[in-house]
PDB file of C-alpha atoms in Angstrom:
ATOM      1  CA  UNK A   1     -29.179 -75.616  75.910  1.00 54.00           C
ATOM      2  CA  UNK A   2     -28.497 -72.507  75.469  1.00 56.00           C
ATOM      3  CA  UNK A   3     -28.428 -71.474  71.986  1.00 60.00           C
ATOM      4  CA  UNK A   4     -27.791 -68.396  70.800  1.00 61.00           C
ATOM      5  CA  UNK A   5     -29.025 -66.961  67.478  1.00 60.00           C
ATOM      6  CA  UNK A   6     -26.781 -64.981  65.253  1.00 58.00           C
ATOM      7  CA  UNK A   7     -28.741 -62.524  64.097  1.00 61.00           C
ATOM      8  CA  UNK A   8     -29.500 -62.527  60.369  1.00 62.00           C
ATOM      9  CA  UNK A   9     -27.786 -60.014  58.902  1.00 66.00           C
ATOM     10  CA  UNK A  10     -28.059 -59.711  55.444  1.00 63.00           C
ATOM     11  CA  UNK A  11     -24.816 -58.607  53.016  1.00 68.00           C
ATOM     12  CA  UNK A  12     -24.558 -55.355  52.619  1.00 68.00           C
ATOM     13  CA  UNK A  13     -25.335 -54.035  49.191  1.00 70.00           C
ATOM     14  CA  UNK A  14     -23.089 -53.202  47.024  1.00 71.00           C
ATOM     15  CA  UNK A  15     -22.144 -49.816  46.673  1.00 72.00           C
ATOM     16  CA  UNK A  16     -22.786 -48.456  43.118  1.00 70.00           C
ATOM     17  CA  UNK A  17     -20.427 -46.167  41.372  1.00 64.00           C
ATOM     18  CA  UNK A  18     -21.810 -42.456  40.717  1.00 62.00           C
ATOM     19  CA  UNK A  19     -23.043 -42.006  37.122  1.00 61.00           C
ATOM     20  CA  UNK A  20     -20.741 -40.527  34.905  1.00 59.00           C
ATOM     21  CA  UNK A  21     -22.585 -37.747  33.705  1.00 59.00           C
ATOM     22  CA  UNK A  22     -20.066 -35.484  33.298  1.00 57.00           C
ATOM     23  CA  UNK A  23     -18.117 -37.517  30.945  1.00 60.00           C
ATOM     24  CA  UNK A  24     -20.895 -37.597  28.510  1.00 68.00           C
ATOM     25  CA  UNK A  25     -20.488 -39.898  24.936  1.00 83.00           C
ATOM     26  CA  UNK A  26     -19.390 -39.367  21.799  1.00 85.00           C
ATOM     27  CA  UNK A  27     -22.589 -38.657  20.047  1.00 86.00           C
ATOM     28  CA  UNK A  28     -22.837 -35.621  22.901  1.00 87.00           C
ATOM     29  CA  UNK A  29     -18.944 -33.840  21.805  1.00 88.00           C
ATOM     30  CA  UNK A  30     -19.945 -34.515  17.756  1.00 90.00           C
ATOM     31  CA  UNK A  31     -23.281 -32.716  18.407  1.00 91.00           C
ATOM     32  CA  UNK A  32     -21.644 -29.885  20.663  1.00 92.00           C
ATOM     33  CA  UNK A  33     -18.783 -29.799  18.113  1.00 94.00           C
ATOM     34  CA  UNK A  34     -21.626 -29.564  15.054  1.00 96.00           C
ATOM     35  CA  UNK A  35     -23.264 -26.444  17.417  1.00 96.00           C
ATOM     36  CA  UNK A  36     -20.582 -24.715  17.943  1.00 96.00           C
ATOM     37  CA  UNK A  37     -18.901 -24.822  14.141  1.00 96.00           C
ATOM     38  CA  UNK A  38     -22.523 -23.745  13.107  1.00 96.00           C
ATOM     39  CA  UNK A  39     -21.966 -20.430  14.860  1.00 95.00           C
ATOM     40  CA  UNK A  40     -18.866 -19.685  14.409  1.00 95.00           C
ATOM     41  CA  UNK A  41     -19.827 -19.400  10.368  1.00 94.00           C
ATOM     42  CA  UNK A  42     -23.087 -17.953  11.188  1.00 94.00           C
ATOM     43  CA  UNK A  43     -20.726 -15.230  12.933  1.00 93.00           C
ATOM     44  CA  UNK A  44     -18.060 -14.886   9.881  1.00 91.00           C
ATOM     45  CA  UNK A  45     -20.727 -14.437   7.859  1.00 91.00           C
ATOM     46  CA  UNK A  46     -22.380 -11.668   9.241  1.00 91.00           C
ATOM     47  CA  UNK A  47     -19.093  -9.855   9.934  1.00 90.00           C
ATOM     48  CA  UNK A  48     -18.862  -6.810   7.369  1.00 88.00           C
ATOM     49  CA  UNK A  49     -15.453  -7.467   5.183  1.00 84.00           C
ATOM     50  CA  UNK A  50     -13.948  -4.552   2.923  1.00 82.00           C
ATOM     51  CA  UNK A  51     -13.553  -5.925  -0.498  1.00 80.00           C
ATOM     52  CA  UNK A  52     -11.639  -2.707  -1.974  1.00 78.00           C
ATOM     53  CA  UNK A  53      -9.946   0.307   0.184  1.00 76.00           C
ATOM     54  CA  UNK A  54     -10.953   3.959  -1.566  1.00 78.00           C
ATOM     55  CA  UNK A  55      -8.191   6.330  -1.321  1.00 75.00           C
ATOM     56  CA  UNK A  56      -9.712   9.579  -0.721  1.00 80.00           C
ATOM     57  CA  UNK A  57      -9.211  12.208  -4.020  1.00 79.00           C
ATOM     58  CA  UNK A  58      -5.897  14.134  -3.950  1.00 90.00           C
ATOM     59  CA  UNK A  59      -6.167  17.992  -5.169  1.00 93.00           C
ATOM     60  CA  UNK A  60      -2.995  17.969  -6.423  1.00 94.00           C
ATOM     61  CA  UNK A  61      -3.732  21.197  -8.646  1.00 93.00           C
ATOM     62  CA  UNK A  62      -4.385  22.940  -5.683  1.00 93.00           C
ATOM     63  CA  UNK A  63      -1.075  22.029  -3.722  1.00 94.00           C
ATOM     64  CA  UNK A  64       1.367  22.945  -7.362  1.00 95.00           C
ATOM     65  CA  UNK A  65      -0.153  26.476  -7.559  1.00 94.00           C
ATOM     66  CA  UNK A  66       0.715  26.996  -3.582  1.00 94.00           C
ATOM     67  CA  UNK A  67       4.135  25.509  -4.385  1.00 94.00           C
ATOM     68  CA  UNK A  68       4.146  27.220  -7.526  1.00 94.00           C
ATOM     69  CA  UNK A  69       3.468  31.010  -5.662  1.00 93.00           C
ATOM     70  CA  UNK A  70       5.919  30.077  -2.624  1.00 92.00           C
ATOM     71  CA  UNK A  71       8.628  29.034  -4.766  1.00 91.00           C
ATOM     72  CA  UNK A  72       8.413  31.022  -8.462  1.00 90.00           C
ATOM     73  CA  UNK A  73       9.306  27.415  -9.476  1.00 93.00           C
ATOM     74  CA  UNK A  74       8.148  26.657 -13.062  1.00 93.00           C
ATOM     75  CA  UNK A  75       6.786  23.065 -11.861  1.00 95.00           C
ATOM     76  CA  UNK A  76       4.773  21.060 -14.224  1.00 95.00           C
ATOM     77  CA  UNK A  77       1.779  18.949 -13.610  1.00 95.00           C
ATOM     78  CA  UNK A  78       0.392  16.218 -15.742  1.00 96.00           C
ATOM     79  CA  UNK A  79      -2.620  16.663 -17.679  1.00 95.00           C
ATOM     80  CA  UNK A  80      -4.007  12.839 -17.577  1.00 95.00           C
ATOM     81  CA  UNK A  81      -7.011  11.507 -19.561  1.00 94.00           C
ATOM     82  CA  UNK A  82      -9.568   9.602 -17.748  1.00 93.00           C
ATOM     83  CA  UNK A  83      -8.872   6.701 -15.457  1.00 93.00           C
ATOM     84  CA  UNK A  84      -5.933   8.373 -13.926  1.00 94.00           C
ATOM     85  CA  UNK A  85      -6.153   8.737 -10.443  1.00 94.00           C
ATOM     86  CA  UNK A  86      -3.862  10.713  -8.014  1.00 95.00           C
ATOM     87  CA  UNK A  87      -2.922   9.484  -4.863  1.00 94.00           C
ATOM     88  CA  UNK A  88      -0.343  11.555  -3.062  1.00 95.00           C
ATOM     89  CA  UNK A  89       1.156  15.147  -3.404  1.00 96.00           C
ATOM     90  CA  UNK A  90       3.735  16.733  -1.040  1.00 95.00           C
ATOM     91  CA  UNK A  91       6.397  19.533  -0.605  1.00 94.00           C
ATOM     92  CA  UNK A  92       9.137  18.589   1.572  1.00 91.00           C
ATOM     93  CA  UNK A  93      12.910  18.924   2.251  1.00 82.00           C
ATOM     94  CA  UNK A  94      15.037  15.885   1.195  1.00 67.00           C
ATOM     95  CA  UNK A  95      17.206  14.281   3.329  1.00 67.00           C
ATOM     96  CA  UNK A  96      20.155  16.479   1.240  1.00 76.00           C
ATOM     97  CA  UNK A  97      18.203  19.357   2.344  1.00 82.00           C
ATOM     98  CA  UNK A  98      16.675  20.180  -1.661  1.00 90.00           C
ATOM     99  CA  UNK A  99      13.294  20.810  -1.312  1.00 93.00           C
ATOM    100  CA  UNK A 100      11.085  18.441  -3.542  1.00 95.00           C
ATOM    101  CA  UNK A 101       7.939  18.842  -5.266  1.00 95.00           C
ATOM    102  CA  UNK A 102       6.178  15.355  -5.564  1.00 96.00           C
ATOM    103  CA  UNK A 103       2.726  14.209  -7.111  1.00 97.00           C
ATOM    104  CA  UNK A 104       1.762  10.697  -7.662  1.00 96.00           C
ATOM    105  CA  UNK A 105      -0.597   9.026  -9.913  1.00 96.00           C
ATOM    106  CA  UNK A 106      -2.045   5.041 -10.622  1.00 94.00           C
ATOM    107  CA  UNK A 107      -2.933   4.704 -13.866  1.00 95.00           C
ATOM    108  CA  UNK A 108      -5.273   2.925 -15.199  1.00 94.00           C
ATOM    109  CA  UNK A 109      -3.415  -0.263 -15.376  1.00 94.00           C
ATOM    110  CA  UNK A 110      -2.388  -0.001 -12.377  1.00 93.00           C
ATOM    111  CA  UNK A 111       1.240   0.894 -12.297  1.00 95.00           C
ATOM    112  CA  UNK A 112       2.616   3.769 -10.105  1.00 96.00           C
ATOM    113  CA  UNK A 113       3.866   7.056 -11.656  1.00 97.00           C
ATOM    114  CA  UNK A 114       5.322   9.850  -9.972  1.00 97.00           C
ATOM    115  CA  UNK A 115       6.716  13.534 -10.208  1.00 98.00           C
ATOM    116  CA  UNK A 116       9.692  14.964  -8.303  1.00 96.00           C
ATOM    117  CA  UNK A 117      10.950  18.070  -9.034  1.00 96.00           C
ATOM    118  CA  UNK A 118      13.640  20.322  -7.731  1.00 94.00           C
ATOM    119  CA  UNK A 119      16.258  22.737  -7.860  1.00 91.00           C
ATOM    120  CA  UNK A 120      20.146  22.507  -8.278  1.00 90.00           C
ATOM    121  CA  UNK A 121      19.443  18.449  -8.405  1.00 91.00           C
ATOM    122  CA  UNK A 122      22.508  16.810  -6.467  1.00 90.00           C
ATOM    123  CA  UNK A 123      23.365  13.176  -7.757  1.00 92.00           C
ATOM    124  CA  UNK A 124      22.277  11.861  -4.396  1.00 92.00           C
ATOM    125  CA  UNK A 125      18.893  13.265  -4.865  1.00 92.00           C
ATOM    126  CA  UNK A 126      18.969  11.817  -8.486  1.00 93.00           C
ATOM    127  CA  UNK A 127      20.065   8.481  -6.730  1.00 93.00           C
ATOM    128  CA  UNK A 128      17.622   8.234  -4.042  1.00 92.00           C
ATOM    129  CA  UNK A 129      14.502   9.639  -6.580  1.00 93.00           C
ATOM    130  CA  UNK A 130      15.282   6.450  -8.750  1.00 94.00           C
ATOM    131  CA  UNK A 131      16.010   4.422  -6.146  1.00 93.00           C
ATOM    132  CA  UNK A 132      19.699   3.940  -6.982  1.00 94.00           C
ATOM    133  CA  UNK A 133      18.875   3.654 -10.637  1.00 94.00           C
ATOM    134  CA  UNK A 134      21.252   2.675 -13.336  1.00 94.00           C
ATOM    135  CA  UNK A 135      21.376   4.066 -16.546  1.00 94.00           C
ATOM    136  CA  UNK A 136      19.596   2.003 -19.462  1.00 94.00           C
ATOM    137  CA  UNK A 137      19.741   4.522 -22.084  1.00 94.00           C
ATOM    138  CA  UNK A 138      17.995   7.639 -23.275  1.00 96.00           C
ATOM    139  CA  UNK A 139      14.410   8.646 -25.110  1.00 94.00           C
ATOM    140  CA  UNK A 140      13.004  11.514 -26.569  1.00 94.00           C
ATOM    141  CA  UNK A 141       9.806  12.994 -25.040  1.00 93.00           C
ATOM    142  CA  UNK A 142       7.985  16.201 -24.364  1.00 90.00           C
ATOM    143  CA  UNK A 143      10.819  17.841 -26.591  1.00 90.00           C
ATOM    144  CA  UNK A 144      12.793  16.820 -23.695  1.00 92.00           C
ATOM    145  CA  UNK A 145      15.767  14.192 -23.844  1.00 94.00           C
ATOM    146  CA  UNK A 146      15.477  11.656 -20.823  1.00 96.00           C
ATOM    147  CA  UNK A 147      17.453   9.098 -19.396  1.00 96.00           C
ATOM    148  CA  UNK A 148      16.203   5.838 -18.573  1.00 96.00           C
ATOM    149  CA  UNK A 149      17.142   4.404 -15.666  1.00 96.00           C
ATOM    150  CA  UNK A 150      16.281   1.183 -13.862  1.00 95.00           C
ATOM    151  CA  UNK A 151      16.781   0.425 -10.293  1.00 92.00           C
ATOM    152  CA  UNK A 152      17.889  -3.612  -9.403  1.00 85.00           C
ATOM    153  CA  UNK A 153      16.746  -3.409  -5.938  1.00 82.00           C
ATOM    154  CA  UNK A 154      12.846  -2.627  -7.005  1.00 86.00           C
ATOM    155  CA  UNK A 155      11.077  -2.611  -9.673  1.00 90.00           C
ATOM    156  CA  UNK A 156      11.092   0.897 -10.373  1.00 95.00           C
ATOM    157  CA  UNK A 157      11.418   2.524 -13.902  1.00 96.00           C
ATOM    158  CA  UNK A 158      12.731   6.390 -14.097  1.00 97.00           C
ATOM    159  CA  UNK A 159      13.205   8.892 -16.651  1.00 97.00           C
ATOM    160  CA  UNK A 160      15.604  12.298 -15.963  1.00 97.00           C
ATOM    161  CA  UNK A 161      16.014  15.265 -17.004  1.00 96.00           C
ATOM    162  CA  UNK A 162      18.697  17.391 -15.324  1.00 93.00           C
ATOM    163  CA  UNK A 163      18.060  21.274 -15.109  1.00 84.00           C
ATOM    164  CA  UNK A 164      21.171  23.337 -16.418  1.00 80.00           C
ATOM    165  CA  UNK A 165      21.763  26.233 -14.012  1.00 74.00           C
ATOM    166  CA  UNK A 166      20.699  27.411 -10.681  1.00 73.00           C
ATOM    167  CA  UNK A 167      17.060  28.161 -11.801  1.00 78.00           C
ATOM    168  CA  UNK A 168      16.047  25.391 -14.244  1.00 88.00           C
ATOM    169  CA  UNK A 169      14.137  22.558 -12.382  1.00 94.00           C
ATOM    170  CA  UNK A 170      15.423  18.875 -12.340  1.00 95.00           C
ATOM    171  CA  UNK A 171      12.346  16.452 -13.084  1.00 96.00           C
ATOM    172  CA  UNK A 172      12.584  12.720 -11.877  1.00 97.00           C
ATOM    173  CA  UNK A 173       9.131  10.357 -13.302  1.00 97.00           C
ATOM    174  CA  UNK A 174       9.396   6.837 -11.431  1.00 97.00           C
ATOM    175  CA  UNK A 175       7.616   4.361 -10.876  1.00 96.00           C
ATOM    176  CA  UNK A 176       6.411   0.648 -11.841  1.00 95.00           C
ATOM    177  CA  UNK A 177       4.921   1.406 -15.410  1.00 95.00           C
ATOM    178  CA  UNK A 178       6.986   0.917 -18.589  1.00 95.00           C
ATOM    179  CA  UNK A 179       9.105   3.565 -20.127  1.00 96.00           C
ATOM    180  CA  UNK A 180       6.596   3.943 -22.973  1.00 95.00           C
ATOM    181  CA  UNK A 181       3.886   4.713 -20.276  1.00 96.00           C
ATOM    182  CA  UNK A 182       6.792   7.221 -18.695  1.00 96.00           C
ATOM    183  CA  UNK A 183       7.103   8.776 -22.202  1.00 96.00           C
ATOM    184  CA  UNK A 184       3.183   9.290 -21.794  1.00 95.00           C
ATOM    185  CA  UNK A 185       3.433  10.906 -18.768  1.00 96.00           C
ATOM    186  CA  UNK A 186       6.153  12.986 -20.004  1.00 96.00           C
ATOM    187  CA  UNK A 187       3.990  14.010 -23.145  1.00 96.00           C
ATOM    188  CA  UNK A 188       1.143  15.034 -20.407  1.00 96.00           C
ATOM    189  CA  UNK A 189       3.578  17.851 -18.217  1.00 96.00           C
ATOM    190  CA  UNK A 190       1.945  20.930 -18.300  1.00 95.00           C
ATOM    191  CA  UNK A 191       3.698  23.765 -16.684  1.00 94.00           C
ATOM    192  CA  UNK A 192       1.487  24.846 -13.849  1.00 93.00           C
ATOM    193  CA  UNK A 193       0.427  28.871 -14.171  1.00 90.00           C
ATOM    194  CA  UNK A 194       1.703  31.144 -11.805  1.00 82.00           C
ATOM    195  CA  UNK A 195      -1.476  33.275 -10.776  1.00 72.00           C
TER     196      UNK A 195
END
């Protein structure tokens, strides 16, 4: 008899699924997540912030005696007590063609005040100095009658006085501060020297 073996063959083991190392666990993303929060404020706070921007000073005495020798224009110039600071000064041709002395101040509250000053004052250059201001009423200062006016579309505060004649200047003060601080500011014009 012929027998024939079959030869033993054992099963096959079973073929084991690659670890799954790349998927990591949840303890692994909290700590990576813990890492990377860690620098990120380690970062913001080494970054340098600016607390307070420092206008640099304005020589505004320096750019009314030019305007004051090119034009023979008797422009005037606050004289401000302490705390005052100026932050812009310009001479430049409106968009009516008048050509406009301007100097403006903070005070020390805060609130913007300005200076424009011209001659042979048109209403539109009244109108866009005040920023389409509408009259409130009138004060005395500086020997000087003003009119108040108050603009609806900002929150801007003017006082004018018109010039009479072709030589006299028209003087527009603006700006966010009350018309008792304009009145100040009024009280302070000095006219600036010719020489």
């Amino acid at each position: 008899m012929s027998t024939t073996s079959v030869p033993d063959t054992a099963p096959a083991p079973a073929v084991q699924p690659p670890a799954r190392r790349g998927l990591g666990s949840l303890r692994s993303m909290v700590i990576s997540m813990v890492v990377i929060m860690v620098a990120g404020l380690a970062w913001f706070a080494m970054v340098p912030r600016v607390r307070e921007i420092t206008q640099p000073a304005v020589d505004v005495t320096s750019v009314a005696k030019q305007v004051r020798q090119e034009t023979s224009w008797a422009i005037s110039q606050p004289q401000l007590p302490a705390g005052w600071k100026a932050t812009n000064v310009r001479f430049t041709a409106a968009g009516d063609g008048l050509r406009t002395w301007h100097a403006g101040y903070l005070s020390p509250e805060g609130n913007y005040v300005s200076i424009d000053q011209t001659q042979q004052a048109t209403d539109a250059w009244i109108s866009a100095q005040t920023s389409n201001g509408r009259a409130e009423g009138t004060l005395a200062a500086a020997g000087v009658t003003w009119q108040e006016l108050s603009s609806r579309e900002t929150v801007q505060r003017s006082l004018v006085s018109r010039g009479s004649g072709s030589t006299e200047l028209s003087t527009v003060l603006s700006g966010t501060a009350p018309y008792a601080q304009l009145a100040q500011f009024a009280e302070a014009l000095k006219p600036v020297p010719a020489s």
